[in-house]
Coordinates of C-alpha atoms and ligand atoms in Angstrom, one line a residue:
X1 CA 88.2 131.0 70.7
X2 CA 89.1 132.8 73.9
X3 CA 92.2 135.0 74.1
X4 CA 94.9 134.2 76.7
X5 CA 93.5 136.9 79.0
X6 CA 90.1 135.4 78.8
X7 CA 91.5 131.9 79.5
X8 CA 93.5 133.3 82.5
X9 CA 90.3 134.9 83.8
X10 CA 88.7 131.4 83.8
X11 CA 91.4 130.0 86.1
X12 CA 90.4 130.1 89.8
X13 CA 93.5 131.7 91.3
X14 CA 92.8 130.2 94.7
X15 CA 92.9 126.6 93.3
X16 CA 96.0 126.8 91.1
X17 CA 97.9 123.4 91.4
X18 CA 100.8 123.8 93.8
X19 CA 103.0 121.4 91.9
X20 CA 102.9 120.9 88.1
X21 CA 105.1 118.3 86.4
X22 CA 105.7 118.2 82.7
X23 CA 107.0 115.7 80.2
X24 CA 108.3 117.9 77.4
X25 CA 107.9 115.7 74.4
X26 CA 107.8 116.3 70.6
X27 CA 110.8 118.4 69.8
X28 CA 112.1 115.9 67.3
X29 CA 108.8 115.6 65.4
X30 CA 108.4 119.4 65.5
X31 CA 111.8 119.7 63.7
X32 CA 111.1 116.9 61.3
X33 CA 107.9 118.5 60.1
X34 CA 109.9 121.5 59.1
X35 CA 112.8 119.7 57.5
X36 CA 115.1 120.8 60.4
X37 CA 117.6 118.9 62.5
X38 CA 116.3 117.4 65.8
X39 CA 118.7 119.8 67.6
X40 CA 116.7 122.7 66.1
X41 CA 113.6 121.2 67.8
X42 CA 115.4 121.1 71.1
X43 CA 116.5 124.7 70.7
X44 CA 112.9 125.8 70.0
X45 CA 111.8 123.7 73.0
X46 CA 113.9 126.0 75.2
X47 CA 111.6 128.9 74.3
X48 CA 108.7 126.9 75.7
X49 CA 110.6 126.2 78.9
X50 CA 111.1 129.9 79.3
X51 CA 107.4 130.6 78.7
X52 CA 106.0 127.9 81.0
X53 CA 108.5 128.9 83.8
X54 CA 107.3 132.5 83.6
X55 CA 103.7 131.6 83.3
X56 CA 103.9 129.1 86.3
X57 CA 105.6 131.8 88.4
X58 CA 103.0 134.5 87.5
X59 CA 100.0 132.3 88.0
X60 CA 101.2 131.1 91.4
X61 CA 102.4 127.5 90.8
X62 CA 104.9 126.8 93.6
X63 CA 106.8 123.8 92.1
X64 CA 107.4 123.1 88.4
X65 CA 109.1 119.9 87.6
X66 CA 110.4 119.4 84.0
X67 CA 111.6 116.2 82.4
X68 CA 114.6 117.4 80.4
X69 CA 116.6 114.2 79.8
X70 CA 115.8 110.7 80.9
X71 CA 118.2 107.9 81.8
X72 CA 116.9 106.2 78.7
X73 CA 117.8 109.2 76.6
X74 CA 121.5 108.4 77.0
X75 CA 120.8 105.7 74.4
X76 CA 120.1 108.3 71.7
X77 CA 122.7 108.9 69.0
X78 CA 125.9 110.5 70.4
X79 CA 125.5 113.7 68.5
X80 CA 122.0 114.3 69.8
X81 CA 123.1 113.5 73.4
X82 CA 126.0 116.0 73.0
X83 CA 123.6 118.7 71.5
X84 CA 121.2 118.2 74.4
X85 CA 123.9 118.3 77.1
X86 CA 125.3 121.5 75.5
X87 CA 122.0 123.2 75.1
X88 CA 120.9 122.5 78.7
X89 CA 124.1 124.2 80.1
X90 CA 123.9 127.0 77.6
X91 CA 120.2 127.7 78.3
X92 CA 120.5 127.7 82.1
X93 CA 123.4 130.2 81.8
X94 CA 121.4 132.5 79.5
X95 CA 118.2 132.3 81.7
X96 CA 119.9 132.8 85.0
X97 CA 119.6 136.6 85.3
X98 CA 115.8 136.4 84.7
X99 CA 115.4 133.4 87.0
X100 CA 117.1 135.4 89.7
X101 CA 115.0 138.4 89.0
X102 CA 111.9 136.3 89.3
X103 CA 113.0 134.7 92.5
X104 CA 113.1 131.2 90.9
X105 CA 115.1 128.5 92.6
X106 CA 116.6 125.7 90.5
X107 CA 116.9 122.1 91.7
X108 CA 118.5 119.3 89.8
X109 CA 117.0 115.9 90.0
X110 CA 118.9 113.0 88.5
X111 CA 122.2 111.3 88.1
X112 CA 124.0 114.5 87.4
X113 CA 127.5 112.9 87.7
X114 CA 126.9 111.5 84.2
X115 CA 126.5 115.0 82.7
X116 CA 129.6 116.4 80.9
X117 CA 131.6 118.7 83.1
X118 CA 131.1 121.9 81.1
X119 CA 127.3 121.7 81.4
X120 CA 127.5 120.4 84.9
X121 CA 129.4 123.5 86.0
X122 CA 126.8 125.8 84.5
X123 CA 124.0 123.8 86.2
X124 CA 125.7 123.7 89.6
X125 CA 126.3 127.4 89.4
X126 CA 122.6 128.0 88.7
X127 CA 121.7 125.8 91.6
X128 CA 124.0 127.6 94.1
X129 CA 123.2 131.1 92.9
X130 CA 119.5 130.6 93.2
X131 CA 119.6 128.7 96.5
X132 CA 118.2 131.7 98.4
X133 CA 115.2 132.2 96.0
X134 CA 111.8 131.6 97.6
X135 CA 109.5 131.9 94.6
X136 CA 108.8 129.2 92.0
X137 CA 110.8 126.0 92.8
X138 CA 112.0 124.8 89.4
X139 CA 113.0 121.1 89.3
X140 CA 115.0 120.1 86.3
X141 CA 115.0 116.3 85.9
X142 CA 118.2 115.5 84.1
X143 CA 119.7 112.1 83.6
X144 CA 116.7 111.1 85.6
X145 CA 114.4 108.1 85.7
X146 CA 112.0 107.1 88.4
X147 CA 113.4 103.6 88.8
X148 CA 116.9 105.1 89.1
X149 CA 115.6 107.4 91.8
X150 CA 113.7 104.6 93.7
X151 CA 116.8 102.3 93.5
X152 CA 119.0 105.0 94.9
X153 CA 116.5 105.6 97.7
X154 CA 116.5 101.9 98.5
X155 CA 120.3 101.8 98.5
X156 CA 120.5 104.7 100.9
X157 CA 117.9 103.3 103.3
X158 CA 119.7 99.9 103.3
X159 CA 123.0 101.7 104.1
X160 CA 121.4 103.6 106.9
X161 CA 119.8 100.4 108.3
X162 CA 123.1 98.6 108.1
X163 CA 124.7 101.4 110.0
X164 CA 122.1 101.2 112.6
X165 CA 120.7 104.6 111.8
X166 CA 117.3 103.4 110.4
X167 CA 115.0 100.8 112.0
X168 CA 113.5 98.8 109.1
X169 CA 110.3 98.3 111.0
X170 CA 110.0 102.1 111.4
X171 CA 110.1 102.7 107.6
X172 CA 106.9 104.5 106.5
X173 CA 105.8 106.0 103.2
X174 CA 107.2 109.3 104.5
X175 CA 110.6 107.6 105.0
X176 CA 110.6 106.5 101.4
X177 CA 109.4 109.8 100.1
X178 CA 112.1 111.5 102.2
X179 CA 114.8 109.5 100.4
X180 CA 113.7 110.5 96.9
X181 CA 115.1 113.4 94.9
X182 CA 111.9 115.3 95.6
X183 CA 112.3 115.0 99.4
X184 CA 110.4 117.7 101.2
X185 CA 108.4 118.7 98.2
X186 CA 104.7 118.0 97.7
X187 CA 103.6 115.5 95.1
X188 CA 102.6 116.9 91.7
X189 CA 98.9 117.8 91.5
X190 CA 99.0 117.9 87.7
X191 CA 101.2 116.1 85.2
X192 CA 101.1 117.4 81.6
X193 CA 102.6 115.5 78.7
X194 CA 102.9 117.1 75.3
X195 CA 103.6 115.3 72.0
X196 CA 100.7 112.9 71.8
X197 CA 102.1 109.9 73.6
X198 CA 100.0 108.6 76.5
X199 CA 102.7 107.1 78.7
X200 CA 104.8 108.0 81.7
X201 CA 108.3 107.0 80.4
X202 CA 109.8 106.3 83.8
X203 CA 108.9 109.7 85.3
X204 CA 108.0 110.3 89.0
X205 CA 106.3 107.0 89.4
X206 CA 106.1 107.2 93.2
X207 CA 105.1 110.9 93.3
X208 CA 102.3 110.8 90.7
X209 CA 100.3 108.2 92.6
X210 CA 97.4 110.6 92.8
X211 CA 98.3 113.3 90.2
X212 CA 95.8 114.4 87.6
X213 CA 97.1 113.4 84.1
X214 CA 96.7 115.7 81.1
X215 CA 97.9 114.6 77.7
X216 CA 97.9 116.9 74.6
X217 CA 98.9 116.2 71.0
X218 CA 100.6 119.6 70.8
X219 CA 104.3 119.2 70.3
X220 CA 106.5 120.8 73.0
X221 CA 107.8 123.7 70.9
X222 CA 104.2 124.6 70.1
X223 CA 103.0 124.4 73.7
X224 CA 101.8 128.0 74.3
X225 CA 100.5 129.7 77.4
X226 CA 97.0 129.2 76.0
X227 CA 97.5 125.5 76.0
X228 CA 98.9 125.6 79.5
X229 CA 95.9 127.7 80.6
X230 CA 93.6 125.0 79.0
X231 CA 95.4 122.3 81.1
X232 CA 94.9 124.3 84.3
X233 CA 91.2 124.9 83.5
X234 CA 90.7 121.2 82.7
X235 CA 92.5 120.3 86.0
X236 CA 90.2 122.6 88.0
X237 CA 87.1 120.9 86.5
X238 CA 88.2 117.5 88.0
X239 CA 87.1 116.0 91.3
X240 CA 90.0 114.6 93.3
X241 CA 88.6 111.9 95.4
X242 CA 91.6 110.0 96.7
X243 CA 89.6 106.8 97.0
X244 CA 86.6 108.4 98.7
X245 CA 83.1 108.9 97.3
X246 CA 82.0 112.0 95.6
X247 CA 79.5 112.7 98.5
X248 CA 82.3 112.5 101.0
X249 CA 84.4 114.9 99.1
X250 CA 81.5 117.3 98.8
X251 CA 81.0 117.2 102.5
X252 CA 84.6 118.1 103.3
Ligands
IPE301 C1 111.6 115.6 73.9 O1 111.5 115.6 72.6 C2 112.9 116.1 74.4 C3 113.8 115.0 75.0 C4 113.4 113.7 75.1 C5 115.1 115.3 75.4 P1 111.9 114.4 71.7 O2 113.3 114.5 71.3 O3 111.6 113.1 72.4 O4 110.9 114.5 70.5 P2 110.2 113.4 69.6 O5 109.4 112.6 70.6 O6 111.2 112.6 68.9 O7 109.3 114.2 68.7
IPE302 C1 110.5 111.4 77.7 O1 110.5 111.6 76.3 C2 111.7 112.0 78.3 C3 111.8 113.5 78.3 C4 110.8 114.3 77.9 C5 113.0 114.0 78.7 P1 111.0 110.5 75.4 O2 110.7 111.0 74.0 O3 112.3 110.0 75.7 O4 109.9 109.3 75.7 P2 109.6 107.9 75.1 O5 110.9 107.1 75.1 O6 109.2 108.1 73.7 O7 108.6 107.3 75.9
MG303 MG1 110.0 111.9 72.4

Protein backbone atom coordinates (compact mmCIF):
# COMPACT_ATOMS: atom_id res chain seq x y z
CA UNK A 1 0.00 0.00 0.00
CA UNK A 2 1.23 3.47 -0.88
CA UNK A 3 2.09 5.99 1.80
CA UNK A 4 0.25 9.30 1.99
CA UNK A 5 3.18 11.01 0.24
CA UNK A 6 3.05 8.49 -2.60
CA UNK A 7 -0.69 8.96 -2.95
CA UNK A 8 -0.32 12.73 -2.98
CA UNK A 9 2.30 12.39 -5.72
CA UNK A 10 -0.32 10.54 -7.81
CA UNK A 11 -2.69 13.52 -7.67
CA UNK A 12 -2.41 15.85 -10.67
CA UNK A 13 -2.16 19.23 -8.92
CA UNK A 14 -3.40 21.03 -12.02
CA UNK A 15 -6.70 19.09 -11.96
CA UNK A 16 -7.65 19.20 -8.30
CA UNK A 17 -11.45 19.59 -7.98
CA UNK A 18 -12.32 23.23 -7.35
CA UNK A 19 -15.24 22.33 -5.11
CA UNK A 20 -15.51 19.21 -2.94
CA UNK A 21 -18.71 18.49 -0.98
CA UNK A 22 -18.84 15.89 1.78
CA UNK A 23 -21.58 14.02 3.62
CA UNK A 24 -19.90 13.27 6.92
CA UNK A 25 -21.71 10.07 7.93
CA UNK A 26 -20.94 7.25 10.36
CA UNK A 27 -20.09 8.93 13.66
CA UNK A 28 -22.79 7.03 15.54
CA UNK A 29 -21.72 3.63 14.22
CA UNK A 30 -18.09 4.44 14.92
CA UNK A 31 -18.98 5.07 18.57
CA UNK A 32 -21.28 2.05 18.86
CA UNK A 33 -18.54 -0.30 17.61
CA UNK A 34 -16.42 0.88 20.53
CA UNK A 35 -19.16 0.81 23.15
CA UNK A 36 -19.07 4.62 23.34
CA UNK A 37 -21.87 7.20 23.30
CA UNK A 38 -22.90 8.68 19.94
CA UNK A 39 -21.61 12.05 21.16
CA UNK A 40 -18.12 10.53 21.41
CA UNK A 41 -18.40 9.65 17.72
CA UNK A 42 -19.35 13.23 16.88
CA UNK A 43 -16.40 14.47 18.96
CA UNK A 44 -14.04 12.17 17.06
CA UNK A 45 -15.63 13.35 13.81
CA UNK A 46 -14.43 16.88 14.56
CA UNK A 47 -10.83 15.65 14.21
CA UNK A 48 -11.69 14.49 10.71
CA UNK A 49 -13.17 17.91 9.90
CA UNK A 50 -9.89 19.46 11.03
CA UNK A 51 -7.88 17.03 8.86
CA UNK A 52 -9.93 17.36 5.69
CA UNK A 53 -10.02 21.15 5.97
CA UNK A 54 -6.23 21.36 6.22
CA UNK A 55 -5.75 18.78 3.46
CA UNK A 56 -8.20 20.58 1.14
CA UNK A 57 -6.45 23.86 1.75
CA UNK A 58 -2.99 22.38 1.16
CA UNK A 59 -3.90 20.48 -2.00
CA UNK A 60 -5.59 23.51 -3.58
CA UNK A 61 -9.32 22.82 -3.26
CA UNK A 62 -11.05 26.23 -3.36
CA UNK A 63 -14.44 25.30 -1.87
CA UNK A 64 -15.15 22.61 0.73
CA UNK A 65 -18.80 22.10 1.65
CA UNK A 66 -19.52 19.95 4.70
CA UNK A 67 -22.90 18.55 5.75
CA UNK A 68 -22.82 19.06 9.51
CA UNK A 69 -26.49 18.84 10.46
CA UNK A 70 -29.55 18.32 8.28
CA UNK A 71 -33.08 19.66 8.66
CA UNK A 72 -34.08 16.04 9.28
CA UNK A 73 -31.46 15.70 12.04
CA UNK A 74 -33.67 17.96 14.22
CA UNK A 75 -35.79 14.82 14.65
CA UNK A 76 -33.03 12.99 16.55
CA UNK A 77 -33.30 12.54 20.34
CA UNK A 78 -33.10 15.87 22.18
CA UNK A 79 -29.87 15.03 23.98
CA UNK A 80 -28.08 14.17 20.73
CA UNK A 81 -29.31 17.38 19.07
CA UNK A 82 -28.11 19.37 22.08
CA UNK A 83 -24.71 17.65 22.00
CA UNK A 84 -24.30 18.32 18.29
CA UNK A 85 -25.30 21.98 18.61
CA UNK A 86 -22.91 22.45 21.50
CA UNK A 87 -20.02 20.66 19.75
CA UNK A 88 -20.40 22.67 16.55
CA UNK A 89 -20.10 25.98 18.42
CA UNK A 90 -17.29 24.68 20.60
CA UNK A 91 -15.31 23.30 17.64
CA UNK A 92 -15.58 26.44 15.54
CA UNK A 93 -14.34 28.55 18.44
CA UNK A 94 -11.40 26.20 19.03
CA UNK A 95 -10.48 26.02 15.34
CA UNK A 96 -10.79 29.73 14.61
CA UNK A 97 -7.12 30.77 15.16
CA UNK A 98 -5.87 28.05 12.82
CA UNK A 99 -8.57 28.78 10.23
CA UNK A 100 -7.49 32.42 10.24
CA UNK A 101 -3.83 31.44 10.03
CA UNK A 102 -4.66 29.32 6.98
CA UNK A 103 -6.73 32.09 5.35
CA UNK A 104 -9.91 29.96 5.48
CA UNK A 105 -13.25 31.74 5.15
CA UNK A 106 -16.30 30.25 6.86
CA UNK A 107 -19.77 30.39 5.31
CA UNK A 108 -22.90 29.03 7.00
CA UNK A 109 -25.55 27.46 4.79
CA UNK A 110 -28.88 26.60 6.36
CA UNK A 111 -31.70 27.73 8.61
CA UNK A 112 -29.29 29.11 11.21
CA UNK A 113 -32.11 30.84 13.12
CA UNK A 114 -33.02 27.42 14.55
CA UNK A 115 -29.55 26.96 16.08
CA UNK A 116 -29.42 27.72 19.84
CA UNK A 117 -28.13 31.23 20.57
CA UNK A 118 -24.89 30.20 22.33
CA UNK A 119 -23.68 28.20 19.33
CA UNK A 120 -25.04 30.68 16.85
CA UNK A 121 -23.00 33.48 18.40
CA UNK A 122 -19.79 31.45 18.08
CA UNK A 123 -20.63 30.58 14.50
CA UNK A 124 -21.52 34.16 13.57
CA UNK A 125 -18.28 35.33 15.11
CA UNK A 126 -16.31 32.83 13.01
CA UNK A 127 -18.13 33.99 9.87
CA UNK A 128 -17.49 37.69 10.48
CA UNK A 129 -13.88 37.29 11.59
CA UNK A 130 -12.96 35.18 8.54
CA UNK A 131 -14.88 37.38 6.08
CA UNK A 132 -11.62 38.80 4.66
CA UNK A 133 -10.01 35.38 4.09
CA UNK A 134 -9.33 34.50 0.47
CA UNK A 135 -8.04 30.93 0.75
CA UNK A 136 -10.24 27.87 1.14
CA UNK A 137 -13.93 28.76 1.28
CA UNK A 138 -15.40 26.44 3.92
CA UNK A 139 -19.16 26.01 3.73
CA UNK A 140 -20.76 24.50 6.80
CA UNK A 141 -24.25 23.20 6.08
CA UNK A 142 -26.11 23.43 9.33
CA UNK A 143 -29.83 22.99 9.80
CA UNK A 144 -29.63 22.57 6.05
CA UNK A 145 -31.57 20.59 3.53
CA UNK A 146 -31.72 21.06 -0.19
CA UNK A 147 -35.51 21.19 -0.31
CA UNK A 148 -35.49 23.85 2.42
CA UNK A 149 -32.95 25.84 0.36
CA UNK A 150 -34.88 25.51 -2.92
CA UNK A 151 -38.15 26.42 -1.19
CA UNK A 152 -36.50 29.52 0.28
CA UNK A 153 -35.19 30.45 -3.16
CA UNK A 154 -38.66 30.04 -4.68
CA UNK A 155 -40.16 32.19 -1.95
CA UNK A 156 -37.61 34.96 -2.49
CA UNK A 157 -38.03 34.93 -6.25
CA UNK A 158 -41.82 35.07 -5.85
CA UNK A 159 -41.49 38.03 -3.48
CA UNK A 160 -39.19 39.85 -5.92
CA UNK A 161 -41.59 39.15 -8.78
CA UNK A 162 -44.56 40.40 -6.74
CA UNK A 163 -42.60 43.56 -5.96
CA UNK A 164 -41.91 44.06 -9.65
CA UNK A 165 -38.17 43.53 -9.25
CA UNK A 166 -38.00 40.23 -11.12
CA UNK A 167 -39.61 39.43 -14.47
CA UNK A 168 -40.85 35.79 -14.31
CA UNK A 169 -40.11 35.34 -18.01
CA UNK A 170 -36.53 36.41 -17.43
CA UNK A 171 -35.85 33.70 -14.82
CA UNK A 172 -32.98 31.51 -15.97
CA UNK A 173 -31.03 28.68 -14.34
CA UNK A 174 -28.56 31.37 -13.26
CA UNK A 175 -31.36 33.29 -11.54
CA UNK A 176 -32.33 30.19 -9.56
CA UNK A 177 -28.71 29.37 -8.71
CA UNK A 178 -28.24 32.97 -7.60
CA UNK A 179 -31.01 32.59 -5.03
CA UNK A 180 -29.56 29.48 -3.41
CA UNK A 181 -27.32 29.49 -0.33
CA UNK A 182 -24.40 28.73 -2.66
CA UNK A 183 -25.00 31.86 -4.80
CA UNK A 184 -21.81 32.90 -6.56
CA UNK A 185 -20.04 29.61 -5.89
CA UNK A 186 -19.23 26.96 -8.48
CA UNK A 187 -21.07 23.64 -8.28
CA UNK A 188 -19.30 20.76 -6.51
CA UNK A 189 -17.03 18.77 -8.80
CA UNK A 190 -16.85 15.88 -6.37
CA UNK A 191 -19.24 14.69 -3.66
CA UNK A 192 -17.86 12.25 -1.12
CA UNK A 193 -20.10 10.34 1.29
CA UNK A 194 -18.54 8.28 4.08
CA UNK A 195 -20.33 5.69 6.19
CA UNK A 196 -21.44 3.23 3.51
CA UNK A 197 -24.89 4.61 2.60
CA UNK A 198 -25.36 5.37 -1.07
CA UNK A 199 -27.90 8.17 -0.87
CA UNK A 200 -27.97 11.96 -0.99
CA UNK A 201 -30.09 12.69 2.11
CA UNK A 202 -31.46 16.02 0.88
CA UNK A 203 -28.04 17.53 0.16
CA UNK A 204 -27.26 20.07 -2.61
CA UNK A 205 -29.78 18.54 -5.02
CA UNK A 206 -29.57 21.41 -7.50
CA UNK A 207 -25.81 21.88 -7.22
CA UNK A 208 -24.78 18.24 -7.72
CA UNK A 209 -26.53 17.90 -11.09
CA UNK A 210 -23.16 17.02 -12.69
CA UNK A 211 -20.96 16.24 -9.71
CA UNK A 212 -18.92 13.05 -9.56
CA UNK A 213 -20.16 10.89 -6.66
CA UNK A 214 -17.79 8.90 -4.45
CA UNK A 215 -19.07 6.57 -1.75
CA UNK A 216 -16.87 4.88 0.81
CA UNK A 217 -17.71 2.45 3.63
CA UNK A 218 -15.17 4.16 5.89
CA UNK A 219 -16.90 5.80 8.85
CA UNK A 220 -16.37 9.56 9.11
CA UNK A 221 -14.08 9.46 12.19
CA UNK A 222 -11.87 6.95 10.34
CA UNK A 223 -11.71 9.00 7.12
CA UNK A 224 -8.00 9.73 6.79
CA UNK A 225 -6.08 11.90 4.34
CA UNK A 226 -5.12 8.65 2.59
CA UNK A 227 -8.82 7.95 1.97
CA UNK A 228 -9.31 11.52 0.82
CA UNK A 229 -6.36 11.20 -1.57
CA UNK A 230 -7.89 7.95 -2.90
CA UNK A 231 -11.12 9.83 -3.65
CA UNK A 232 -9.21 12.57 -5.49
CA UNK A 233 -7.25 10.02 -7.53
CA UNK A 234 -10.48 8.18 -8.37
CA UNK A 235 -12.09 11.48 -9.40
CA UNK A 236 -9.19 12.33 -11.69
CA UNK A 237 -9.60 9.01 -13.48
CA UNK A 238 -13.15 9.83 -14.53
CA UNK A 239 -14.26 11.42 -17.77
CA UNK A 240 -16.78 14.22 -17.26
CA UNK A 241 -18.83 14.29 -20.41
CA UNK A 242 -21.73 16.61 -19.54
CA UNK A 243 -23.95 14.83 -22.04
CA UNK A 244 -21.41 14.83 -24.86
CA UNK A 245 -19.61 11.87 -26.40
CA UNK A 246 -16.20 10.73 -25.31
CA UNK A 247 -14.82 11.74 -28.72
CA UNK A 248 -16.17 15.27 -28.38
CA UNK A 249 -14.63 15.59 -24.93
CA UNK A 250 -11.27 14.34 -26.21
CA UNK A 251 -11.34 16.91 -29.03
CA UNK A 252 -11.90 19.80 -26.64
C1 LIG B 1 -23.10 11.81 10.87
O1 LIG B 1 -23.02 10.68 11.66
C2 LIG B 1 -23.23 13.06 11.69
C3 LIG B 1 -24.56 13.68 11.64
C4 LIG B 1 -25.58 13.26 10.93
C5 LIG B 1 -24.76 14.85 12.46
P1 LIG B 1 -24.30 9.93 12.19
O2 LIG B 1 -24.65 10.45 13.52
O3 LIG B 1 -25.40 9.96 11.19
O4 LIG B 1 -23.73 8.45 12.30
P2 LIG B 1 -24.47 7.08 11.97
O5 LIG B 1 -24.97 7.19 10.57
O6 LIG B 1 -25.55 6.93 12.96
O7 LIG B 1 -23.39 6.06 12.12
C1 LIG C 1 -26.74 12.98 6.55
O1 LIG C 1 -26.50 11.98 7.48
C2 LIG C 1 -26.66 14.32 7.23
C3 LIG C 1 -25.35 14.70 7.72
C4 LIG C 1 -24.24 14.07 7.48
C5 LIG C 1 -25.32 15.90 8.50
P1 LIG C 1 -27.70 11.19 8.14
O2 LIG C 1 -27.11 10.12 8.98
O3 LIG C 1 -28.64 12.10 8.82
O4 LIG C 1 -28.40 10.58 6.85
P2 LIG C 1 -29.59 9.53 6.68
O5 LIG C 1 -30.80 10.11 7.36
O6 LIG C 1 -29.17 8.27 7.32
O7 LIG C 1 -29.78 9.42 5.22
MG1 LIG D 1 -25.94 8.74 9.66
